[in-house]
Amino acid sequence: MNEVEEARKADTLIAGSSEMAARIREHDWRGTALGPLDHWSETLLATVNLMLNSPFPTMLMWGAELALLYNDAAIATLSDKHPEALGRGYREVFAEAWELVGEDMEACLYKGKTAVRDNMLIPILRDGVMEDHFWSYSLSPVYENGQVCGVFDAFRNMTESVIATRKLRESEARLKIATEAAQLGVFVWDPGVDHPVWENDRLYEIFGRDPEQGAVTGEEFLERYLHPDFHEDFQKAVARTVIEGTPLHFEGLMTRADGAVRRIEVRGNSHSDPTGSQAKVLGTVRDITELREAEQVVRDRVKHQDELAAIVSSSDDVILSKDLNGIIVTWNEAATRVFGYTAEEMIGTSILRLIPEDLHHDEEMILSNIRAGKRMKHFETVRKTRDGRLIDVSISISPLRDASGRVIGASKILRDISDRRRMEQSLLQAEKIAATGRMAATIAHEINNPLEAVMNLLYLLRPKVTDAEGRAYLANAESELNRVSHIAKQTLGYYREVASAVPVCLTAIAEQAVAIYEPRCMAAGIRVERRFASERKVVLRRGEMMQVISNLITNAIYAMSDGGQLSVSVRDTAEGVELVVGDTGIGIAPEVLPKVFEAFFTMRPSVGTGIGLFVAKQFVEGHGGRIEIMSRREGEGRGTEVRVFLPEHTPYEEAGADSLKG
């Protein structure tokens, strides 16, 4: 039989013009388990033709090999497996699904059992990606001569339907949660036949009604529950919704079943039935009694506040309020007269705008007392006006509380007492001057006399010291004593630094300081590491920087009572010079670290004065630089590191240049 004859015979065996009918006719079946097409049994041919003419996705698995045949409607399911899947074994084509469907398939093929599954999750490999799909299928045995020869599989991909059903259930669940959270009663009401359906139990709670009594009809609502004064408003609102389609909104008083009078709010919309019957109203009911009472309380409070505001506005004293962060909330006219700022300029800004910088720490103390609920009466301090004047004031501060009693801020009444202070100061001025003079003379005498004696003794000792190392120690001792005298005078405020700022290499000062303290370090079991990589000279006051480095080294030594390592380094940066002093000591607690540069703050009250780092910061910033500190108390890297940066061009260099121009 030639090819033309074979094609004609195939047309008589496999009918139809579909894609899969043509592919089955044209497929070379001789090398498959089914054998040549003209050898197929009548049962197989009849079943294949039945499958090809089905409008539903259908597959036929034939023989023990489950050779696969399918119709056009099943092509989408096979995706990139088509058309190579034709004639191949089902196990091979759908290997990823066999564990899930294999038991049903074999039970149908070998035992003749029909299997029906709905919405079963069966992952399918498509275009190299495993996708989750839900399937409904029925497997029916195909008999030939009393034996099952094949499995007829009619199936549908239910993925979209399953996902849509899940989304609908999730949406309904979210709606239920939302209505319960909002305490909304949900209803559906058909005004035409006055038939209500209450969708949740919240409506029974609102009406004080037992669920066994059922929903309340519109007629019963008017006669038994709604206050007579609101009957007309309710009927008009319902009529507008049903006739005009406008949203339903009604608010009024009702009497619950237990006699309690409550205020309710009804909202809803009209929804027409597709059959053309009268529209139904879908809506919610909410008990708003407490809400309206709270709103009335707020209105009363606002009225009271307006009255207080009028009093505050007309007061001659400054009256303002602030929150717990020190942000100004209110500002009266007297405040504008005293400080020069308008309310628009001050409200929303920090109270620190009115406080001199050196008194900013007072604000923390004030806020701390306010947070604790404490009042402060007639607290006398200094404040700053818009034009920079400092004025003496007396302040009374009271905590502000909300309705629950929680402190939320503070109110201040401030009075300018500058005139009174000036009178008091003029009376005390003479005595203060006299007392200060006596004290200064005494301190200077008591300090300078022993210092001079020690200097004379060192002078007499100098010829007796013959070796170079001893003379070096002696020179350092004289230098340090001179510095003690200098610090005493400077601390007492007798004079500002008079020594001229000169170009100095910071490395040289650091080397001298390390040399002075190295013997003390050795005695304490402290290793000293030097890393000096800078020769840049900066215009600075040598004595002040020597004091800075000495303070940092001293602090490091105190932190390493059990020994450790002290590192001192100097290096050039792009904009100047950086000094780093580090130790492996006990470290500083995180809550303490922000305070270390405050005057008189010390962690060693028995030996420290609390002014070392404070003075160091003043000196560094006077040179236009900055000082930073980092510290850890535990783990690897424990210890403290202080970084001092000095710019290449300091203010003293500029001041010197200006004096030369003059």
XYZ file of C-alpha atoms in Angstrom:
662
model
C 0.000 0.000 0.000
C 1.501 3.310 -1.088
C 1.485 6.549 0.957
C -1.548 7.987 -0.851
C -3.578 4.888 -0.128
C -2.429 4.886 3.480
C -3.527 8.527 3.861
C -6.937 7.761 2.374
C -7.389 4.825 4.724
C -6.305 6.986 7.685
C -8.988 9.543 6.752
C -11.599 6.820 7.007
C -10.266 5.596 10.349
C -9.771 8.976 12.085
C -12.479 11.459 11.189
C -12.571 15.219 11.494
C -10.536 18.254 10.511
C -9.195 19.206 13.947
C -5.480 19.688 14.584
C -5.168 16.546 16.681
C -7.177 14.456 14.170
C -4.674 15.453 11.485
C -1.676 14.804 13.768
C -2.986 11.334 14.728
C -3.531 10.453 11.066
C -0.056 11.680 10.077
C 1.834 10.232 13.087
C 4.119 7.252 12.459
C 2.636 4.726 14.875
C 4.660 1.762 13.691
C 7.369 2.244 16.304
C 4.924 2.716 19.210
C 3.102 0.308 21.500
C -0.135 0.996 19.570
C 1.274 -0.239 16.279
C 0.262 0.972 12.769
C -2.968 2.957 12.560
C -4.651 0.419 10.255
C -4.037 -2.276 12.886
C -5.892 -0.391 15.633
C -8.914 -2.153 17.063
C -12.418 -0.889 16.492
C -12.709 -0.054 20.198
C -9.548 2.063 20.126
C -10.618 3.863 16.935
C -14.128 4.518 18.261
C -12.794 5.869 21.553
C -10.240 8.121 19.782
C -12.920 9.555 17.487
C -15.189 10.112 20.503
C -12.345 11.949 22.271
C -11.515 14.104 19.228
C -15.109 15.301 18.940
C -15.440 16.223 22.626
C -15.527 19.994 23.323
C -13.893 19.364 26.725
C -10.215 18.661 27.415
C -9.907 14.886 27.061
C -7.080 12.366 27.029
C -6.964 8.651 26.244
C -4.248 6.443 27.753
C -4.060 3.072 25.973
C -2.436 -0.181 26.968
C -0.059 -1.028 29.784
C 2.288 1.702 28.510
C -0.564 4.239 28.868
C 0.249 5.622 25.414
C -1.137 9.150 25.325
C -3.671 10.546 22.848
C -5.533 13.823 23.345
C -7.867 16.277 21.622
C -7.507 19.949 20.639
C -9.056 21.161 23.901
C -6.216 19.464 25.850
C -3.378 21.155 23.934
C -3.303 24.156 26.317
C -2.794 21.792 29.265
C 0.228 20.144 27.647
C 1.763 23.546 26.760
C 5.380 23.014 25.597
C 4.947 19.212 25.850
C 2.800 19.354 22.726
C 3.080 17.818 20.107
C 5.936 15.518 21.246
C 3.639 14.033 23.921
C 1.511 12.261 21.295
C 2.002 8.498 21.574
C 4.413 8.683 24.541
C 3.677 7.088 27.900
C 1.636 9.134 30.379
C 4.166 8.426 33.150
C 6.925 10.013 31.060
C 4.916 13.008 29.849
C 3.486 13.898 33.285
C 6.266 12.567 35.504
C 5.807 15.507 37.920
C 2.148 14.550 38.522
C 2.429 10.763 38.590
C 2.777 10.449 42.375
C -0.561 12.263 42.754
C -2.608 10.613 39.984
C -0.762 7.318 39.436
C -2.783 5.391 42.006
C -6.092 6.455 40.383
C -4.710 5.709 36.902
C -3.514 2.188 37.763
C -6.717 1.374 39.703
C -8.721 2.316 36.611
C -6.459 0.404 34.177
C -5.946 -2.771 36.189
C -9.089 -2.956 38.325
C -11.620 -1.061 36.215
C -12.311 1.466 38.977
C -13.707 4.847 38.007
C -12.054 7.800 39.763
C -13.607 11.246 40.170
C -11.654 14.094 41.770
C -12.684 17.724 42.296
C -10.331 20.700 42.688
C -7.274 18.524 43.296
C -3.912 20.281 43.522
C -1.627 18.787 40.835
C 1.523 20.763 39.931
C 2.363 20.812 36.204
C 5.740 21.561 34.575
C 5.261 24.277 31.942
C 8.057 25.956 30.028
C 10.535 24.638 32.581
C 8.614 26.096 35.560
C 6.630 24.051 38.079
C 3.180 25.643 38.459
C 0.452 24.848 40.984
C -2.879 24.041 39.304
C -6.177 22.678 40.580
C -7.922 20.003 38.479
C -11.249 18.219 38.381
C -11.109 14.920 36.460
C -12.878 11.636 35.939
C -11.069 8.462 34.868
C -13.239 5.848 33.132
C -12.073 2.378 32.042
C -12.360 1.482 28.309
C -13.245 -2.188 27.855
C -12.392 -4.402 24.900
C -13.371 -8.057 24.843
C -14.155 -7.879 28.542
C -10.733 -6.492 29.487
C -9.742 -2.922 30.385
C -7.483 -1.690 27.587
C -7.420 2.032 28.235
C -8.281 4.950 30.490
C -10.554 7.744 29.280
C -9.706 11.008 31.107
C -12.097 13.980 30.941
C -10.711 16.910 32.951
C -10.954 20.638 33.578
C -8.442 23.159 34.923
C -10.202 24.674 37.965
C -7.323 26.930 39.104
C -9.029 30.259 38.390
C -12.267 29.089 40.018
C -10.490 27.799 43.144
C -8.441 30.979 43.538
C -11.511 33.157 42.989
C -13.426 31.160 45.618
C -10.572 31.546 48.077
C -10.383 35.281 47.461
C -14.130 35.574 47.968
C -13.890 33.718 51.286
C -10.941 35.867 52.373
C -12.860 38.995 51.392
C -15.874 37.856 53.362
C -13.645 37.075 56.351
C -12.013 40.509 56.171
C -15.420 42.155 55.896
C -16.592 40.269 58.962
C -13.495 41.287 60.927
C -13.882 44.911 59.815
C -17.542 45.128 60.788
C -16.861 43.486 64.146
C -13.920 45.825 64.813
C -16.049 48.828 63.922
C -18.927 47.399 65.985
C -21.261 47.647 63.002
C -24.517 45.749 62.733
C -25.087 44.637 59.117
C -28.551 44.191 57.587
C -30.389 43.572 54.299
C -33.920 44.994 54.159
C -36.599 44.690 51.494
C -38.865 47.736 52.112
C -41.481 46.456 49.638
C -42.414 43.452 51.774
C -40.800 44.797 54.964
C -38.528 41.786 55.235
C -35.272 42.266 57.179
C -32.237 39.968 57.398
C -29.662 40.643 60.110
C -26.260 39.435 58.945
C -24.445 39.456 62.311
C -25.122 39.378 66.046
C -24.043 42.965 66.627
C -27.538 44.206 65.684
C -29.087 42.129 68.469
C -26.637 43.724 70.920
C -27.517 47.225 69.681
C -31.259 46.606 70.065
C -30.888 44.630 73.311
C -32.812 41.824 71.648
C -32.537 38.017 71.942
C -31.521 36.377 68.613
C -34.381 33.900 69.050
C -36.772 36.839 68.605
C -35.445 37.414 65.086
C -34.784 40.626 63.155
C -36.850 43.809 63.659
C -39.111 44.835 60.776
C -39.397 48.441 59.624
C -42.851 48.760 61.139
C -41.693 47.360 64.479
C -38.658 49.670 64.428
C -40.923 52.715 64.117
C -43.529 51.630 66.646
C -41.383 50.062 69.339
C -37.804 51.326 69.121
C -37.355 54.654 67.291
C -38.094 57.837 69.252
C -41.220 59.561 67.854
C -39.332 62.796 67.180
C -37.262 60.988 64.511
C -40.012 59.036 62.684
C -40.430 61.549 59.871
C -36.695 61.969 59.292
C -36.217 58.201 59.045
C -39.091 57.710 56.601
C -37.849 60.531 54.352
C -34.312 59.145 54.358
C -35.546 55.660 53.370
C -37.798 57.091 50.630
C -34.880 59.028 49.065
C -32.763 55.876 49.069
C -35.391 53.581 47.565
C -36.852 56.017 45.013
C -33.860 58.207 44.086
C -31.042 55.793 44.887
C -29.224 58.248 47.172
C -27.149 56.735 50.014
C -29.076 56.209 53.250
C -27.863 58.243 56.219
C -29.927 58.636 59.358
C -29.105 59.498 62.956
C -31.523 59.522 65.869
C -32.527 58.251 69.283
C -33.953 54.806 69.955
C -35.057 52.949 73.080
C -33.544 49.502 73.527
C -35.542 46.513 74.674
C -34.191 47.049 78.199
C -35.404 50.695 78.211
C -31.968 52.321 77.706
C -32.028 55.324 75.368
C -29.241 55.174 72.758
C -28.222 57.226 69.743
C -27.777 55.216 66.545
C -26.472 55.916 63.051
C -27.880 54.059 60.041
C -26.016 54.019 56.707
C -26.735 52.039 53.560
C -27.280 51.890 49.815
C -30.028 50.750 47.496
C -29.303 47.639 45.363
C -31.642 46.696 42.519
C -32.536 43.074 41.843
C -31.704 41.885 38.270
C -35.243 40.472 37.984
C -36.638 44.005 38.176
C -38.228 43.667 41.600
C -38.090 46.523 44.116
C -34.622 47.463 45.349
C -33.272 46.231 48.667
C -31.351 48.305 51.170
C -27.948 46.992 52.289
C -26.623 48.860 55.292
C -25.129 49.114 58.752
C -26.274 50.285 62.174
C -23.849 51.705 64.726
C -24.400 52.723 68.346
C -22.761 56.185 68.536
C -23.950 57.189 72.011
C -20.458 57.310 73.562
C -19.020 58.943 70.452
C -21.477 61.843 70.548
C -21.011 62.238 74.311
C -17.245 62.406 73.814
C -17.700 65.001 71.078
C -19.814 67.103 73.451
C -17.097 66.858 76.084
C -14.606 68.084 73.517
C -16.869 70.996 72.570
C -17.253 71.957 76.229
C -13.509 71.704 76.701
C -12.877 73.879 73.670
C -15.261 76.486 75.055
C -13.435 76.402 78.384
C -10.102 76.659 76.611
C -11.351 79.667 74.654
C -12.188 81.351 77.942
C -8.759 80.532 79.340
C -7.154 81.755 76.127
C -8.817 85.141 76.580
C -7.400 85.371 80.111
C -3.928 84.303 78.940
C -3.992 86.762 76.059
C -4.757 89.716 78.303
C -2.213 88.814 81.022
C 0.761 91.111 81.707
C 2.907 88.074 82.496
C 4.401 85.833 79.853
C 2.283 82.659 79.635
C 3.307 79.854 77.310
C 3.093 76.088 77.115
C 5.345 73.411 75.680
C 5.300 69.657 75.139
C 7.590 67.130 76.797
C 10.177 67.653 74.062
C 10.426 71.353 74.857
C 8.507 72.447 71.735
C 6.420 75.610 72.263
C 2.679 75.055 71.805
C 1.136 78.378 72.907
C 2.481 81.949 73.148
C 0.621 84.986 74.477
C 0.913 88.702 73.651
C 2.962 89.442 76.785
C 5.568 86.957 75.522
C 5.826 88.955 72.317
C 6.318 92.189 74.291
C 9.030 90.694 76.528
C 10.981 88.581 74.024
C 10.235 90.328 70.730
C 9.116 87.173 68.895
C 5.618 86.769 67.427
C 3.504 83.700 68.102
C 3.945 82.601 64.470
C 7.727 82.664 64.909
C 7.785 80.716 68.162
C 5.006 78.112 68.081
C 6.477 74.825 66.882
C 10.071 75.780 67.783
C 12.216 74.725 70.726
C 12.129 76.581 74.045
C 15.946 76.514 73.864
C 15.664 79.470 71.514
C 14.977 81.595 74.613
C 17.636 80.010 76.837
C 21.298 81.049 76.761
C 23.512 78.211 75.546
C 25.309 77.868 78.868
C 21.950 77.216 80.564
C 20.614 74.633 78.100
C 21.277 71.900 80.657
C 18.674 73.545 82.934
C 15.969 72.618 80.456
C 16.679 68.920 80.927
C 16.260 69.358 84.676
C 12.999 71.244 84.176
C 11.591 68.635 81.776
C 12.641 65.857 84.142
C 10.644 67.460 86.968
C 7.649 68.014 84.720
C 7.650 64.378 83.541
C 7.605 63.396 87.219
C 4.555 65.618 87.748
C 6.405 68.159 89.924
C 5.679 71.900 90.013
C 8.419 74.528 90.146
C 7.521 77.846 91.809
C 9.409 81.120 91.327
C 12.433 79.526 89.677
C 14.828 82.418 88.952
C 17.102 82.190 85.931
C 18.170 84.066 82.770
C 16.542 84.136 79.350
C 17.503 85.648 75.994
C 15.423 88.078 73.896
C 15.270 88.348 70.133
C 17.873 91.141 70.067
C 20.295 89.045 72.144
C 19.727 90.765 75.511
C 19.869 88.587 78.616
C 17.071 89.264 81.086
C 16.526 87.975 84.609
C 13.219 86.171 84.991
C 11.159 84.368 87.617
C 9.377 81.292 86.290
C 6.596 79.152 87.717
C 6.118 75.852 85.886
C 3.218 73.403 86.199
C 2.674 70.050 84.455
C -0.131 69.829 81.868
C -2.187 66.622 81.936
C -4.624 65.016 79.499
C -8.038 63.624 80.401
C -6.477 60.412 81.735
C -4.114 62.319 84.035
C -1.023 61.623 81.966
C 1.527 64.461 81.825
C 1.723 65.762 78.255
C 3.544 69.060 78.673
C 4.081 72.111 80.861
C 2.670 75.603 81.260
C 4.976 78.472 82.201
C 4.245 81.823 83.784
C 7.295 84.061 83.386
C 7.914 87.521 84.851
C 10.755 89.847 83.865
C 12.630 90.699 87.108
C 15.611 92.396 85.468
C 14.916 95.767 87.150
C 14.632 94.157 90.568
C 17.809 92.157 90.002
C 19.741 95.249 88.965
C 18.740 96.981 92.196
C 19.752 93.967 94.288
C 23.047 93.581 92.464
C 23.946 97.235 92.888
C 23.563 96.841 96.678
C 25.753 93.725 96.786
C 28.325 94.787 94.246
C 30.711 96.489 96.620
C 30.786 93.604 99.076
C 31.258 91.067 96.282
C 34.200 92.999 94.876
C 35.847 93.217 98.271
C 35.289 89.541 99.066
C 36.543 88.465 95.646
C 39.697 90.525 96.060
C 40.465 89.016 99.430
C 39.846 85.489 98.163
C 41.947 85.966 95.035
C 44.874 87.394 96.972
C 44.751 84.516 99.440
C 44.580 81.798 96.776
C 47.319 83.366 94.670
C 49.567 83.665 97.732
C 48.862 80.111 98.930
C 49.532 78.584 95.488
C 52.394 80.723 94.224
C 54.511 80.583 97.405
C 54.944 76.774 97.432
C 55.342 76.738 93.656
C 58.199 79.248 93.885
C 59.807 77.215 96.679
C 59.668 74.036 94.571
C 61.084 75.890 91.545
C 63.988 77.182 93.685
C 64.682 73.681 94.990
C 64.770 72.330 91.449
C 67.115 75.164 90.480
C 69.470 74.179 93.355
C 69.126 70.520 92.355
C 70.122 71.120 88.739
C 73.960 71.201 89.270
C 73.768 67.969 91.265
C 72.130 66.046 88.396
C 74.915 64.963 86.083
C 73.478 62.322 83.735
C 71.456 63.297 80.650
C 68.372 61.297 81.573
C 68.176 62.946 84.983
C 68.531 66.420 83.480
C 65.733 65.577 81.030
C 63.446 64.544 83.896
C 64.371 67.725 85.765
C 63.541 69.887 82.741
C 60.183 68.164 82.356
C 59.430 68.722 86.056
C 60.171 72.453 85.745
C 58.019 72.642 82.633
C 55.117 70.908 84.363
C 55.369 73.179 87.431
C 55.233 76.223 85.165
C 52.162 74.720 83.569
C 50.548 74.175 87.012
C 51.058 77.850 87.810
C 49.629 78.800 84.439
C 46.563 76.565 84.892
C 45.877 77.922 88.366
C 45.851 81.494 87.109
C 43.725 80.572 84.102
C 41.225 78.584 86.168
C 40.845 81.458 88.609
C 40.092 83.710 85.679
C 42.939 86.179 86.331
C 43.873 86.380 82.689
C 43.441 84.810 79.301
C 46.253 82.883 77.659
C 48.895 85.520 76.897
C 51.470 83.323 75.218
C 51.344 83.884 71.480
C 50.173 81.098 69.239
C 53.101 79.813 67.163
C 53.575 77.169 64.452
C 54.144 73.919 66.323
C 54.275 70.281 65.275
C 51.603 68.427 67.268
C 53.844 65.351 67.233
C 56.457 67.209 69.303
C 53.905 68.106 71.986
C 52.547 64.536 72.050
C 56.092 63.101 72.348
C 56.828 65.374 75.334
C 53.566 64.408 77.064
C 54.215 60.672 76.545
C 57.766 61.063 77.887
C 56.407 62.693 81.066
C 53.805 59.986 81.764
C 55.712 56.920 80.507
C 57.396 56.145 83.858
C 53.986 56.236 85.541
C 52.624 53.901 82.882
C 55.474 51.437 83.343
C 54.868 51.378 87.101
C 51.167 50.629 86.482
C 51.852 47.807 83.996
C 50.676 49.853 81.010
C 52.367 49.401 77.631
C 52.780 52.603 75.613
C 52.435 52.516 71.835
C 53.475 55.557 69.777
C 52.454 56.124 66.174
C 53.677 59.575 65.129
C 53.343 60.079 61.377
C 52.956 63.863 61.124
C 55.469 66.662 60.787
C 52.924 69.310 59.794
C 53.080 72.494 61.831
C 49.897 74.224 62.959
C 49.552 77.659 64.556
C 48.383 76.908 68.113
C 48.899 77.651 71.779
C 51.349 75.041 72.956
C 50.384 75.220 76.625
C 46.703 74.610 75.913
C 47.364 71.629 73.646
C 49.840 70.201 76.176
C 47.067 70.365 78.760
C 44.624 68.652 76.379
C 46.977 65.711 75.724
C 47.939 65.435 79.393
C 44.276 65.252 80.434
C 43.578 62.497 77.883
C 46.602 60.429 78.945
C 45.764 60.859 82.645
C 42.183 59.678 82.055
C 43.493 56.645 80.139
C 45.869 55.704 82.977
C 43.045 55.881 85.543
C 40.921 53.618 83.304
C 43.609 50.873 83.309
C 44.118 50.200 87.013
C 45.004 46.555 86.199
C 47.349 47.423 83.341
C 46.728 47.505 79.622
C 47.872 49.395 76.558
C 47.981 53.151 75.948
C 48.232 54.231 72.318
C 49.001 57.771 71.177
C 49.092 58.620 67.471
C 49.342 61.741 65.340
C 48.703 61.726 61.603
C 48.019 64.184 58.805
C 44.563 64.363 57.231
C 43.332 66.115 54.104
C 42.251 69.149 56.145
C 44.580 69.169 59.147
C 46.084 66.989 61.861
C 44.455 64.243 63.941
C 45.540 63.125 67.418
C 44.186 59.820 68.784
C 44.603 58.643 72.391
C 43.267 55.145 73.097
C 43.263 52.730 75.999
C 42.164 49.184 76.770
C 40.567 50.163 80.063
C 37.155 49.634 81.609
C 35.347 51.832 79.093
C 32.477 54.252 79.613
C 28.807 53.274 79.917
C 26.637 54.334 76.939
C 24.287 56.356 79.135
C 27.235 58.297 80.596
C 29.125 58.924 77.360
C 27.138 62.027 76.253
C 27.959 63.770 79.569
C 31.740 63.417 79.672
C 32.388 66.880 78.234
C 30.107 68.617 80.749
C 31.738 70.774 83.395
C 32.200 69.100 86.809
C 31.020 65.713 85.545
C 33.350 62.944 86.727
C 33.298 59.185 87.143
C 36.077 59.408 89.758
C 34.653 61.705 92.478
C 37.421 60.781 94.913
C 40.247 61.949 92.629
C 38.653 63.894 89.761
C 37.310 67.427 89.478
C 35.214 66.897 86.368
C 36.769 69.766 84.419
C 39.550 67.947 82.501
C 37.560 66.987 79.408
C 35.465 70.139 79.700
C 38.601 72.306 79.517
C 40.048 70.108 76.768
C 36.930 70.636 74.662
C 37.084 74.410 75.158
C 40.756 74.500 74.125
C 40.241 72.283 71.048
C 37.205 74.234 69.850
C 39.086 77.473 70.468
C 41.549 76.225 67.869
C 38.660 75.634 65.443
C 38.899 71.897 65.959
C 36.666 69.169 67.340
C 37.004 66.364 69.875
C 35.124 63.060 69.737
C 35.011 60.056 72.055
C 34.075 56.407 71.500
C 34.003 53.693 74.140
C 33.025 50.055 74.704
C 32.725 48.299 78.044
C 32.569 44.673 76.906
C 33.861 42.275 74.272
C 36.589 42.699 71.704
C 37.803 46.249 71.339
C 36.937 47.192 74.935
C 38.262 50.554 76.012
C 38.078 54.219 75.078
C 39.377 56.203 72.126
C 39.457 60.011 71.945
C 40.047 61.738 68.604
C 41.155 65.368 68.385
C 41.141 67.101 65.030
C 42.889 70.444 64.451
C 42.469 72.266 61.138
C 45.519 73.183 59.078
C 44.583 76.865 59.462
C 43.422 77.745 62.981
C 41.675 80.953 64.139
C 44.916 81.950 65.892
C 46.708 81.992 62.546
C 44.022 84.290 61.149
C 44.148 86.487 64.269
C 47.924 86.788 63.927
C 47.610 87.753 60.279
C 45.018 90.403 61.140
C 47.291 91.888 63.844
C 50.159 92.118 61.375
C 47.915 93.973 58.924
C 46.931 96.385 61.685
